[in-house]
Amino acid sequence: MESGEEARLIGLARGGDFTAFGRLVDAHQGAVRAFLRRVTGNYADADDLAQEAFARAWEVLHRFDGSSALRTFICGIAFQYWRRARRSQNRREIRETAYADLSDTETNETPERASQRLALRKAMEELPEDQRAALALCLGQEFTHGEAADILGLPLGTVKSHVTRGRARLQAALGVGVER
């Protein structure tokens, strides 16, 4: 979506236009859900959190000042919902078995590829929350370090450190040589 069109839709949504907000949701839900799926490791939880984040974004759209991209603003809300859910409810993490994970794969995925994907998911789950979120944003969703810092509410240098250290931990866990 072009920035001019997005700005127009934001203005309409701020005025109470649900259709305009729906178009903004359509434009950004893929990025928000993909980010949340990477940090939660669970599609159902990610979709629930995304829905909550978009509902909250509707309520606080007047606070969006345009200093960042709208998807950054919404991902920041989503990240806060994810953090709150983990802290306040003391949820037990749902770890799918290899069979359940394999049923989640594409039908043409090779067993070797499925095994690699499962190993990556397990390694991601073992990272500290902030590192996992930084990697999911910067490597998985191609957000810039600056955008990730805005979303996570962390200093830019901290995000860069999380990405570097998280990548190194993933490479070690997966037995991949560190590339420079």
PDB file of N, CA and C in Angstrom, residues 14-82:
ATOM      1  N   ARG A  14      -9.418   7.284  11.829  1.00  0.00           N
ATOM      2  CA  ARG A  14      -9.466   8.134  13.029  1.00  0.00           C
ATOM      3  C   ARG A  14     -10.821   8.814  13.162  1.00  0.00           C
ATOM      4  N   GLY A  15     -11.472   9.033  12.042  1.00  0.00           N
ATOM      5  CA  GLY A  15     -12.809   9.628  12.052  1.00  0.00           C
ATOM      6  C   GLY A  15     -13.915   8.609  12.291  1.00  0.00           C
ATOM      7  N   GLY A  16     -13.547   7.349  12.504  1.00  0.00           N
ATOM      8  CA  GLY A  16     -14.533   6.324  12.824  1.00  0.00           C
ATOM      9  C   GLY A  16     -14.924   5.425  11.660  1.00  0.00           C
ATOM     10  N   ASP A  17     -14.223   5.507  10.558  1.00  0.00           N
ATOM     11  CA  ASP A  17     -14.546   4.707   9.376  1.00  0.00           C
ATOM     12  C   ASP A  17     -13.979   3.291   9.537  1.00  0.00           C
ATOM     13  N   PHE A  18     -14.870   2.324   9.852  1.00  0.00           N
ATOM     14  CA  PHE A  18     -14.451   0.936  10.057  1.00  0.00           C
ATOM     15  C   PHE A  18     -13.931   0.307   8.771  1.00  0.00           C
ATOM     16  N   THR A  19     -14.495   0.685   7.652  1.00  0.00           N
ATOM     17  CA  THR A  19     -14.061   0.132   6.367  1.00  0.00           C
ATOM     18  C   THR A  19     -12.618   0.530   6.079  1.00  0.00           C
ATOM     19  N   ALA A  20     -12.282   1.772   6.335  1.00  0.00           N
ATOM     20  CA  ALA A  20     -10.904   2.239   6.125  1.00  0.00           C
ATOM     21  C   ALA A  20      -9.950   1.484   7.045  1.00  0.00           C
ATOM     22  N   PHE A  21     -10.346   1.307   8.299  1.00  0.00           N
ATOM     23  CA  PHE A  21      -9.493   0.569   9.226  1.00  0.00           C
ATOM     24  C   PHE A  21      -9.353  -0.883   8.773  1.00  0.00           C
ATOM     25  N   GLY A  22     -10.424  -1.446   8.251  1.00  0.00           N
ATOM     26  CA  GLY A  22     -10.372  -2.812   7.734  1.00  0.00           C
ATOM     27  C   GLY A  22      -9.353  -2.959   6.619  1.00  0.00           C
ATOM     28  N   ARG A  23      -9.262  -1.950   5.770  1.00  0.00           N
ATOM     29  CA  ARG A  23      -8.266  -1.987   4.690  1.00  0.00           C
ATOM     30  C   ARG A  23      -6.855  -1.909   5.268  1.00  0.00           C
ATOM     31  N   LEU A  24      -6.683  -1.143   6.337  1.00  0.00           N
ATOM     32  CA  LEU A  24      -5.369  -1.075   6.989  1.00  0.00           C
ATOM     33  C   LEU A  24      -5.022  -2.422   7.628  1.00  0.00           C
ATOM     34  N   VAL A  25      -6.010  -3.045   8.242  1.00  0.00           N
ATOM     35  CA  VAL A  25      -5.797  -4.372   8.829  1.00  0.00           C
ATOM     36  C   VAL A  25      -5.398  -5.353   7.731  1.00  0.00           C
ATOM     37  N   ASP A  26      -6.129  -5.340   6.623  1.00  0.00           N
ATOM     38  CA  ASP A  26      -5.806  -6.234   5.504  1.00  0.00           C
ATOM     39  C   ASP A  26      -4.365  -6.034   5.030  1.00  0.00           C
ATOM     40  N   ALA A  27      -3.927  -4.789   5.005  1.00  0.00           N
ATOM     41  CA  ALA A  27      -2.586  -4.478   4.512  1.00  0.00           C
ATOM     42  C   ALA A  27      -1.482  -4.933   5.466  1.00  0.00           C
ATOM     43  N   HIS A  28      -1.767  -4.970   6.770  1.00  0.00           N
ATOM     44  CA  HIS A  28      -0.705  -5.223   7.746  1.00  0.00           C
ATOM     45  C   HIS A  28      -0.855  -6.513   8.542  1.00  0.00           C
ATOM     46  N   GLN A  29      -1.963  -7.211   8.393  1.00  0.00           N
ATOM     47  CA  GLN A  29      -2.157  -8.383   9.234  1.00  0.00           C
ATOM     48  C   GLN A  29      -1.147  -9.493   8.955  1.00  0.00           C
ATOM     49  N   GLY A  30      -0.700  -9.621   7.725  1.00  0.00           N
ATOM     50  CA  GLY A  30       0.289 -10.654   7.416  1.00  0.00           C
ATOM     51  C   GLY A  30       1.579 -10.458   8.193  1.00  0.00           C
ATOM     52  N   ALA A  31       2.076  -9.231   8.223  1.00  0.00           N
ATOM     53  CA  ALA A  31       3.321  -8.939   8.938  1.00  0.00           C
ATOM     54  C   ALA A  31       3.147  -9.127  10.449  1.00  0.00           C
ATOM     55  N   VAL A  32       2.025  -8.672  10.981  1.00  0.00           N
ATOM     56  CA  VAL A  32       1.787  -8.784  12.426  1.00  0.00           C
ATOM     57  C   VAL A  32       1.649 -10.245  12.828  1.00  0.00           C
ATOM     58  N   ARG A  33       0.858 -10.997  12.077  1.00  0.00           N
ATOM     59  CA  ARG A  33       0.668 -12.410  12.418  1.00  0.00           C
ATOM     60  C   ARG A  33       1.956 -13.209  12.263  1.00  0.00           C
ATOM     61  N   ALA A  34       2.708 -12.938  11.212  1.00  0.00           N
ATOM     62  CA  ALA A  34       3.964 -13.672  11.015  1.00  0.00           C
ATOM     63  C   ALA A  34       4.942 -13.392  12.158  1.00  0.00           C
ATOM     64  N   PHE A  35       5.034 -12.128  12.566  1.00  0.00           N
ATOM     65  CA  PHE A  35       5.892 -11.781  13.705  1.00  0.00           C
ATOM     66  C   PHE A  35       5.451 -12.534  14.956  1.00  0.00           C
ATOM     67  N   LEU A  36       4.159 -12.494  15.254  1.00  0.00           N
ATOM     68  CA  LEU A  36       3.661 -13.149  16.462  1.00  0.00           C
ATOM     69  C   LEU A  36       3.805 -14.673  16.390  1.00  0.00           C
ATOM     70  N   ARG A  37       3.652 -15.233  15.205  1.00  0.00           N
ATOM     71  CA  ARG A  37       3.839 -16.682  15.070  1.00  0.00           C
ATOM     72  C   ARG A  37       5.271 -17.068  15.367  1.00  0.00           C
ATOM     73  N   ARG A  38       6.197 -16.227  14.981  1.00  0.00           N
ATOM     74  CA  ARG A  38       7.606 -16.532  15.252  1.00  0.00           C
ATOM     75  C   ARG A  38       7.922 -16.414  16.739  1.00  0.00           C
ATOM     76  N   VAL A  39       7.381 -15.425  17.409  1.00  0.00           N
ATOM     77  CA  VAL A  39       7.718 -15.274  18.829  1.00  0.00           C
ATOM     78  C   VAL A  39       6.935 -16.225  19.719  1.00  0.00           C
ATOM     79  N   THR A  40       5.707 -16.573  19.327  1.00  0.00           N
ATOM     80  CA  THR A  40       4.933 -17.491  20.165  1.00  0.00           C
ATOM     81  C   THR A  40       5.204 -18.941  19.835  1.00  0.00           C
ATOM     82  N   GLY A  41       5.511 -19.224  18.570  1.00  0.00           N
ATOM     83  CA  GLY A  41       5.685 -20.610  18.151  1.00  0.00           C
ATOM     84  C   GLY A  41       4.367 -21.351  18.025  1.00  0.00           C
ATOM     85  N   ASN A  42       3.248 -20.605  18.095  1.00  0.00           N
ATOM     86  CA  ASN A  42       1.936 -21.240  18.068  1.00  0.00           C
ATOM     87  C   ASN A  42       0.986 -20.387  17.242  1.00  0.00           C
ATOM     88  N   TYR A  43       0.437 -20.966  16.202  1.00  0.00           N
ATOM     89  CA  TYR A  43      -0.411 -20.218  15.281  1.00  0.00           C
ATOM     90  C   TYR A  43      -1.677 -19.689  15.958  1.00  0.00           C
ATOM     91  N   ALA A  44      -2.328 -20.505  16.750  1.00  0.00           N
ATOM     92  CA  ALA A  44      -3.585 -20.074  17.383  1.00  0.00           C
ATOM     93  C   ALA A  44      -3.353 -18.908  18.333  1.00  0.00           C
ATOM     94  N   ASP A  45      -2.311 -19.015  19.173  1.00  0.00           N
ATOM     95  CA  ASP A  45      -1.999 -17.920  20.098  1.00  0.00           C
ATOM     96  C   ASP A  45      -1.632 -16.651  19.335  1.00  0.00           C
ATOM     97  N   ALA A  46      -0.862 -16.810  18.267  1.00  0.00           N
ATOM     98  CA  ALA A  46      -0.450 -15.658  17.466  1.00  0.00           C
ATOM     99  C   ALA A  46      -1.660 -14.962  16.852  1.00  0.00           C
ATOM    100  N   ASP A  47      -2.576 -15.728  16.309  1.00  0.00           N
ATOM    101  CA  ASP A  47      -3.763 -15.133  15.695  1.00  0.00           C
ATOM    102  C   ASP A  47      -4.648 -14.446  16.734  1.00  0.00           C
ATOM    103  N   ASP A  48      -4.760 -15.044  17.922  1.00  0.00           N
ATOM    104  CA  ASP A  48      -5.531 -14.403  18.997  1.00  0.00           C
ATOM    105  C   ASP A  48      -4.890 -13.079  19.412  1.00  0.00           C
ATOM    106  N   LEU A  49      -3.565 -13.089  19.573  1.00  0.00           N
ATOM    107  CA  LEU A  49      -2.865 -11.866  19.955  1.00  0.00           C
ATOM    108  C   LEU A  49      -2.955 -10.807  18.863  1.00  0.00           C
ATOM    109  N   ALA A  50      -2.889 -11.231  17.617  1.00  0.00           N
ATOM    110  CA  ALA A  50      -3.000 -10.272  16.507  1.00  0.00           C
ATOM    111  C   ALA A  50      -4.372  -9.609  16.538  1.00  0.00           C
ATOM    112  N   GLN A  51      -5.400 -10.401  16.782  1.00  0.00           N
ATOM    113  CA  GLN A  51      -6.751  -9.839  16.844  1.00  0.00           C
ATOM    114  C   GLN A  51      -6.853  -8.812  17.975  1.00  0.00           C
ATOM    115  N   GLU A  52      -6.296  -9.142  19.126  1.00  0.00           N
ATOM    116  CA  GLU A  52      -6.304  -8.201  20.247  1.00  0.00           C
ATOM    117  C   GLU A  52      -5.518  -6.938  19.911  1.00  0.00           C
ATOM    118  N   ALA A  53      -4.382  -7.106  19.241  1.00  0.00           N
ATOM    119  CA  ALA A  53      -3.548  -5.958  18.886  1.00  0.00           C
ATOM    120  C   ALA A  53      -4.270  -5.035  17.914  1.00  0.00           C
ATOM    121  N   PHE A  54      -4.960  -5.601  16.935  1.00  0.00           N
ATOM    122  CA  PHE A  54      -5.681  -4.757  15.983  1.00  0.00           C
ATOM    123  C   PHE A  54      -6.868  -4.060  16.653  1.00  0.00           C
ATOM    124  N   ALA A  55      -7.531  -4.756  17.562  1.00  0.00           N
ATOM    125  CA  ALA A  55      -8.636  -4.116  18.285  1.00  0.00           C
ATOM    126  C   ALA A  55      -8.106  -2.943  19.110  1.00  0.00           C
ATOM    127  N   ARG A  56      -6.965  -3.153  19.750  1.00  0.00           N
ATOM    128  CA  ARG A  56      -6.369  -2.074  20.546  1.00  0.00           C
ATOM    129  C   ARG A  56      -5.873  -0.947  19.643  1.00  0.00           C
ATOM    130  N   ALA A  57      -5.313  -1.290  18.491  1.00  0.00           N
ATOM    131  CA  ALA A  57      -4.843  -0.265  17.553  1.00  0.00           C
ATOM    132  C   ALA A  57      -6.005   0.629  17.131  1.00  0.00           C
ATOM    133  N   TRP A  58      -7.176   0.042  16.946  1.00  0.00           N
ATOM    134  CA  TRP A  58      -8.361   0.830  16.601  1.00  0.00           C
ATOM    135  C   TRP A  58      -8.653   1.838  17.713  1.00  0.00           C
ATOM    136  N   GLU A  59      -8.541   1.371  18.963  1.00  0.00           N
ATOM    137  CA  GLU A  59      -8.842   2.233  20.114  1.00  0.00           C
ATOM    138  C   GLU A  59      -7.830   3.369  20.284  1.00  0.00           C
ATOM    139  N   VAL A  60      -6.577   3.118  19.947  1.00  0.00           N
ATOM    140  CA  VAL A  60      -5.524   4.107  20.209  1.00  0.00           C
ATOM    141  C   VAL A  60      -4.936   4.694  18.923  1.00  0.00           C
ATOM    142  N   LEU A  61      -5.637   4.557  17.824  1.00  0.00           N
ATOM    143  CA  LEU A  61      -5.130   5.066  16.553  1.00  0.00           C
ATOM    144  C   LEU A  61      -4.838   6.565  16.620  1.00  0.00           C
ATOM    145  N   HIS A  62      -5.566   7.271  17.474  1.00  0.00           N
ATOM    146  CA  HIS A  62      -5.318   8.707  17.620  1.00  0.00           C
ATOM    147  C   HIS A  62      -3.919   8.994  18.174  1.00  0.00           C
ATOM    148  N   ARG A  63      -3.287   8.009  18.824  1.00  0.00           N
ATOM    149  CA  ARG A  63      -1.933   8.191  19.365  1.00  0.00           C
ATOM    150  C   ARG A  63      -0.848   7.977  18.313  1.00  0.00           C
ATOM    151  N   PHE A  64      -1.215   7.393  17.186  1.00  0.00           N
ATOM    152  CA  PHE A  64      -0.233   7.161  16.130  1.00  0.00           C
ATOM    153  C   PHE A  64       0.163   8.505  15.548  1.00  0.00           C
ATOM    154  N   ASP A  65       1.451   8.836  15.700  1.00  0.00           N
ATOM    155  CA  ASP A  65       1.909  10.165  15.278  1.00  0.00           C
ATOM    156  C   ASP A  65       2.629  10.167  13.937  1.00  0.00           C
ATOM    157  N   GLY A  66       2.772   9.012  13.320  1.00  0.00           N
ATOM    158  CA  GLY A  66       3.413   8.944  12.016  1.00  0.00           C
ATOM    159  C   GLY A  66       4.927   8.975  12.058  1.00  0.00           C
ATOM    160  N   SER A  67       5.527   8.966  13.252  1.00  0.00           N
ATOM    161  CA  SER A  67       6.987   8.987  13.333  1.00  0.00           C
ATOM    162  C   SER A  67       7.593   7.634  12.954  1.00  0.00           C
ATOM    163  N   SER A  68       6.775   6.623  12.910  1.00  0.00           N
ATOM    164  CA  SER A  68       7.197   5.296  12.455  1.00  0.00           C
ATOM    165  C   SER A  68       6.136   4.809  11.471  1.00  0.00           C
ATOM    166  N   ALA A  69       6.378   3.658  10.896  1.00  0.00           N
ATOM    167  CA  ALA A  69       5.384   3.072  10.001  1.00  0.00           C
ATOM    168  C   ALA A  69       4.219   2.529  10.818  1.00  0.00           C
ATOM    169  N   LEU A  70       3.044   2.479  10.209  1.00  0.00           N
ATOM    170  CA  LEU A  70       1.877   1.952  10.919  1.00  0.00           C
ATOM    171  C   LEU A  70       2.101   0.506  11.330  1.00  0.00           C
ATOM    172  N   ARG A  71       2.747  -0.293  10.477  1.00  0.00           N
ATOM    173  CA  ARG A  71       2.985  -1.695  10.852  1.00  0.00           C
ATOM    174  C   ARG A  71       3.897  -1.773  12.060  1.00  0.00           C
ATOM    175  N   THR A  72       4.831  -0.836  12.214  1.00  0.00           N
ATOM    176  CA  THR A  72       5.690  -0.788  13.389  1.00  0.00           C
ATOM    177  C   THR A  72       4.860  -0.486  14.628  1.00  0.00           C
ATOM    178  N   PHE A  73       3.955   0.472  14.521  1.00  0.00           N
ATOM    179  CA  PHE A  73       3.064   0.843  15.616  1.00  0.00           C
ATOM    180  C   PHE A  73       2.229  -0.358  16.060  1.00  0.00           C
ATOM    181  N   ILE A  74       1.650  -1.061  15.092  1.00  0.00           N
ATOM    182  CA  ILE A  74       0.776  -2.199  15.416  1.00  0.00           C
ATOM    183  C   ILE A  74       1.600  -3.365  15.954  1.00  0.00           C
ATOM    184  N   CYS A  75       2.780  -3.617  15.395  1.00  0.00           N
ATOM    185  CA  CYS A  75       3.631  -4.685  15.928  1.00  0.00           C
ATOM    186  C   CYS A  75       4.077  -4.378  17.353  1.00  0.00           C
ATOM    187  N   GLY A  76       4.283  -3.109  17.659  1.00  0.00           N
ATOM    188  CA  GLY A  76       4.615  -2.724  19.030  1.00  0.00           C
ATOM    189  C   GLY A  76       3.490  -3.054  19.991  1.00  0.00           C
ATOM    190  N   ILE A  77       2.269  -2.783  19.579  1.00  0.00           N
ATOM    191  CA  ILE A  77       1.101  -3.143  20.396  1.00  0.00           C
ATOM    192  C   ILE A  77       1.037  -4.656  20.553  1.00  0.00           C
ATOM    193  N   ALA A  78       1.239  -5.374  19.450  1.00  0.00           N
ATOM    194  CA  ALA A  78       1.192  -6.839  19.479  1.00  0.00           C
ATOM    195  C   ALA A  78       2.251  -7.406  20.417  1.00  0.00           C
ATOM    196  N   PHE A  79       3.439  -6.830  20.372  1.00  0.00           N
ATOM    197  CA  PHE A  79       4.522  -7.294  21.243  1.00  0.00           C
ATOM    198  C   PHE A  79       4.155  -7.100  22.707  1.00  0.00           C
ATOM    199  N   GLN A  80       3.573  -5.972  23.032  1.00  0.00           N
ATOM    200  CA  GLN A  80       3.172  -5.724  24.422  1.00  0.00           C
ATOM    201  C   GLN A  80       2.087  -6.705  24.869  1.00  0.00           C
ATOM    202  N   TYR A  81       1.157  -7.021  23.996  1.00  0.00           N
ATOM    203  CA  TYR A  81       0.134  -8.016  24.335  1.00  0.00           C
ATOM    204  C   TYR A  81       0.777  -9.379  24.568  1.00  0.00           C
ATOM    205  N   TRP A  82       1.741  -9.729  23.735  1.00  0.00           N
ATOM    206  CA  TRP A  82       2.416 -11.011  23.905  1.00  0.00           C
ATOM    207  C   TRP A  82       3.137 -11.065  25.247  1.00  0.00           C
TER     208      TRP A  82
END
